[in-house]
Short mmCIF file of C-alpha atoms in Angstrom, two decimals:
data_model
loop_
_atom_site.label_atom_id
_atom_site.label_comp_id
_atom_site.label_asym_id
_atom_site.label_seq_id
_atom_site.Cartn_x
_atom_site.Cartn_y
_atom_site.Cartn_z
CA UNK G 1 14.04 3.79 34.09
CA UNK G 2 14.47 1.51 37.08
CA UNK G 3 12.25 0.89 40.05
CA UNK G 4 13.51 -0.59 43.30
CA UNK G 5 11.49 -1.77 46.30
CA UNK G 6 12.42 -2.54 49.85
CA UNK G 7 10.50 -3.25 53.04
CA UNK G 8 11.10 -2.51 56.68
CA UNK G 9 9.72 -0.64 59.63
CA UNK G 10 7.80 2.54 58.98
CA UNK G 11 10.25 4.70 60.95
CA UNK G 12 13.29 3.33 59.12
CA UNK G 13 11.68 3.69 55.67
CA UNK G 14 10.60 7.24 56.57
CA UNK G 15 14.15 8.15 57.65
CA UNK G 16 15.60 6.66 54.46
CA UNK G 17 13.22 8.72 52.33
CA UNK G 18 14.09 11.87 54.31
CA UNK G 19 17.83 11.18 53.90
CA UNK G 20 17.36 11.02 50.10
CA UNK G 21 14.77 13.78 49.69
CA UNK G 22 16.08 14.64 46.20
CA UNK G 23 15.12 11.15 44.93
CA UNK G 24 11.70 9.95 43.75
CA UNK G 25 10.56 7.75 46.62
CA UNK G 26 7.11 6.68 47.72
CA UNK G 27 6.35 5.38 51.21
CA UNK G 28 3.34 3.10 51.62
CA UNK G 29 1.78 0.86 54.22
CA UNK G 30 0.48 -2.65 53.50
CA UNK G 31 -1.42 -5.04 55.70
CA UNK G 32 1.73 -6.34 57.38
CA UNK G 33 4.60 -4.23 56.12
CA UNK G 34 5.88 -0.84 55.03
CA UNK G 35 7.22 -0.57 51.47
CA UNK G 36 9.47 2.08 49.99
CA UNK G 37 9.66 2.52 46.20
CA UNK G 38 12.56 4.26 44.51
CA UNK G 39 12.15 5.20 40.84
CA UNK G 40 15.34 6.40 39.17
CA UNK G 41 17.53 6.33 36.08
CA UNK G 42 20.41 5.47 38.42
CA UNK G 43 21.29 2.77 40.91
CA UNK G 44 19.41 1.63 43.96
CA UNK G 45 19.97 3.29 47.30
CA UNK G 46 18.72 0.14 49.06
CA UNK G 47 21.04 -2.64 50.29
CA UNK G 48 18.89 -5.57 49.13
CA UNK G 49 16.17 -4.26 46.82
CA UNK G 50 13.74 -6.04 44.59
CA UNK G 51 14.93 -4.73 41.23
CA UNK G 52 12.85 -3.93 38.14
CA UNK G 53 13.10 -2.17 34.80
CA UNK G 54 10.12 -0.07 33.77
CA UNK G 55 8.74 -1.55 30.52
CA UNK G 56 5.81 0.84 30.20
CA UNK G 57 4.26 3.53 32.32
CA UNK G 58 2.27 6.72 32.53
CA UNK G 59 1.54 9.25 35.23
CA UNK G 60 3.61 10.30 38.24
CA UNK G 61 3.42 8.64 41.64
CA UNK G 62 1.90 11.04 44.15
CA UNK G 63 2.18 9.25 47.50
CA UNK G 64 -1.40 10.09 48.32
CA UNK G 65 -3.53 7.19 47.25
CA UNK G 66 -4.04 3.49 46.91
CA UNK G 67 -1.49 1.24 45.22
CA UNK G 68 -2.29 -2.08 43.54
CA UNK G 69 0.51 -4.53 42.71
CA UNK G 70 -0.60 -7.24 40.29
CA UNK G 71 2.23 -9.81 40.61
CA UNK G 72 2.39 -12.03 37.50
CA UNK G 73 4.89 -14.91 37.18
CA UNK G 74 5.95 -15.26 33.52
CA UNK G 75 8.11 -17.94 31.88
CA UNK G 76 11.38 -16.90 30.22
CA UNK G 77 9.87 -17.80 26.83
CA UNK G 78 6.72 -15.81 27.63
CA UNK G 79 8.45 -12.53 28.50
CA UNK G 80 8.43 -11.09 24.94
CA UNK G 81 4.75 -11.99 24.48
CA UNK G 82 3.78 -10.52 27.87
CA UNK G 83 5.67 -7.29 27.25
CA UNK G 84 4.30 -6.99 23.71
CA UNK G 85 0.74 -7.13 25.06
CA UNK G 86 1.43 -4.20 27.38
CA UNK G 87 3.36 -2.15 24.86
CA UNK G 88 0.37 -2.46 22.50
CA UNK G 89 -2.37 -1.89 25.04
CA UNK G 90 -5.29 0.45 24.43
CA UNK G 91 -4.26 2.89 27.17
CA UNK G 92 -7.81 3.14 28.50
CA UNK G 93 -6.78 3.11 32.17
CA UNK G 94 -5.39 6.64 31.86
CA UNK G 95 -8.92 7.96 31.23
CA UNK G 96 -10.45 6.34 34.29
CA UNK G 97 -11.61 8.56 37.16
CA UNK G 98 -9.21 8.43 40.09
CA UNK G 99 -6.28 7.10 38.03
CA UNK G 100 -2.88 8.47 39.14
CA UNK G 101 -0.05 6.35 37.68
CA UNK G 102 0.75 3.02 36.01
CA UNK G 103 3.95 0.96 35.57
CA UNK G 104 4.75 -2.42 34.05
CA UNK G 105 7.85 -3.69 35.84
CA UNK G 106 10.20 -6.31 34.37
CA UNK G 107 11.86 -8.31 37.16
CA UNK G 108 15.65 -8.45 37.17
CA UNK G 109 15.97 -11.15 39.85
CA UNK G 110 12.85 -13.30 39.52
CA UNK G 111 10.13 -14.39 37.10
CA UNK G 112 7.41 -12.17 38.57
CA UNK G 113 6.43 -9.04 36.69
CA UNK G 114 4.54 -6.34 38.57
CA UNK G 115 1.77 -4.27 37.05
CA UNK G 116 1.58 -1.36 39.47
CA UNK G 117 -1.23 1.19 39.51
CA UNK G 118 -1.89 4.10 41.83
CA UNK G 119 -5.43 5.32 42.41
CA UNK G 120 -6.76 8.24 44.44
CA UNK G 121 -8.64 5.73 46.64
CA UNK G 122 -9.69 2.06 46.76
CA UNK G 123 -13.16 3.08 45.50
CA UNK G 124 -11.70 4.30 42.19
CA UNK G 125 -9.83 1.00 41.74
CA UNK G 126 -13.06 -0.94 42.38
CA UNK G 127 -14.89 1.18 39.79
CA UNK G 128 -12.09 0.47 37.27
CA UNK G 129 -12.50 -3.29 37.87
CA UNK G 130 -16.22 -2.98 37.04
CA UNK G 131 -15.65 -0.92 33.87
CA UNK G 132 -15.88 -2.00 30.24
CA UNK G 133 -12.32 -0.76 29.77
CA UNK G 134 -11.13 -3.24 32.42
CA UNK G 135 -13.05 -6.10 30.76
CA UNK G 136 -11.54 -5.24 27.40
CA UNK G 137 -8.01 -4.90 28.82
CA UNK G 138 -8.27 -8.31 30.52
CA UNK G 139 -9.98 -10.21 27.68
CA UNK G 140 -8.25 -13.31 26.33
CA UNK G 141 -6.16 -12.63 23.19
CA UNK G 142 -7.89 -13.22 19.86
CA UNK G 143 -6.57 -15.70 17.37
CA UNK G 144 -5.67 -19.30 18.05
CA UNK G 145 -7.97 -21.37 20.25
CA UNK G 146 -6.98 -21.44 23.94
CA UNK G 147 -5.52 -24.95 23.73
CA UNK G 148 -3.16 -23.83 20.91
CA UNK G 149 -1.95 -20.64 22.62
CA UNK G 150 1.32 -20.90 24.53
CA UNK G 151 1.06 -20.74 28.30
CA UNK G 152 3.33 -17.84 29.18
CA UNK G 153 2.68 -17.95 32.91
CA UNK G 154 4.87 -19.88 35.35
CA UNK G 155 2.46 -19.61 38.28
CA UNK G 156 -0.71 -18.00 39.54
CA UNK G 157 -0.85 -14.23 39.72
CA UNK G 158 -1.68 -12.49 42.97
CA UNK G 159 -2.52 -8.96 44.07
CA UNK G 160 -1.09 -6.97 46.95
CA UNK G 161 -2.32 -3.52 47.97
CA UNK G 162 -0.85 -0.62 49.89
CA UNK G 163 -1.98 2.80 51.03
CA UNK G 164 0.27 5.80 50.74
CA UNK G 165 1.35 7.07 54.09
CA UNK G 166 2.05 10.77 53.49
CA UNK G 167 3.20 12.95 56.32
CA UNK G 168 0.52 14.88 58.12
CA UNK G 169 1.16 18.60 57.97
#
């Protein structure tokens, strides 16, 4: 599965989604931009997309909630370790109230993975961050002391958020 992202004006992104109504696309609004996601087994419909492969995921995007993009730069050597951690995760997020969907996205054109979650609202995401499941999922790996563990990150991670912008009936 592939996931492509592009940004632009709301009206243009809305018209692109309408033009390709048979495709899985999600329109969302960020603080300063509109983002359109396209999830497909095929090729991108965007001219210059950010391109990703889906490494892991559950749920179906609903274009009704709150999206959290955890952007994590990972070294080339760290990619297998990073992906292994997600492929062997506990899966606790799926049981959290307000959870909608989850994807781990491997970048095809950069070093920055995206861990994308959709929640029914920002309040559900905040509750997840305060949960024991979140603490466990984000605990440091067991084993070798921190100074002996390889640093798999090539930069600081950062979070971006968006709200779905569904059409009013």
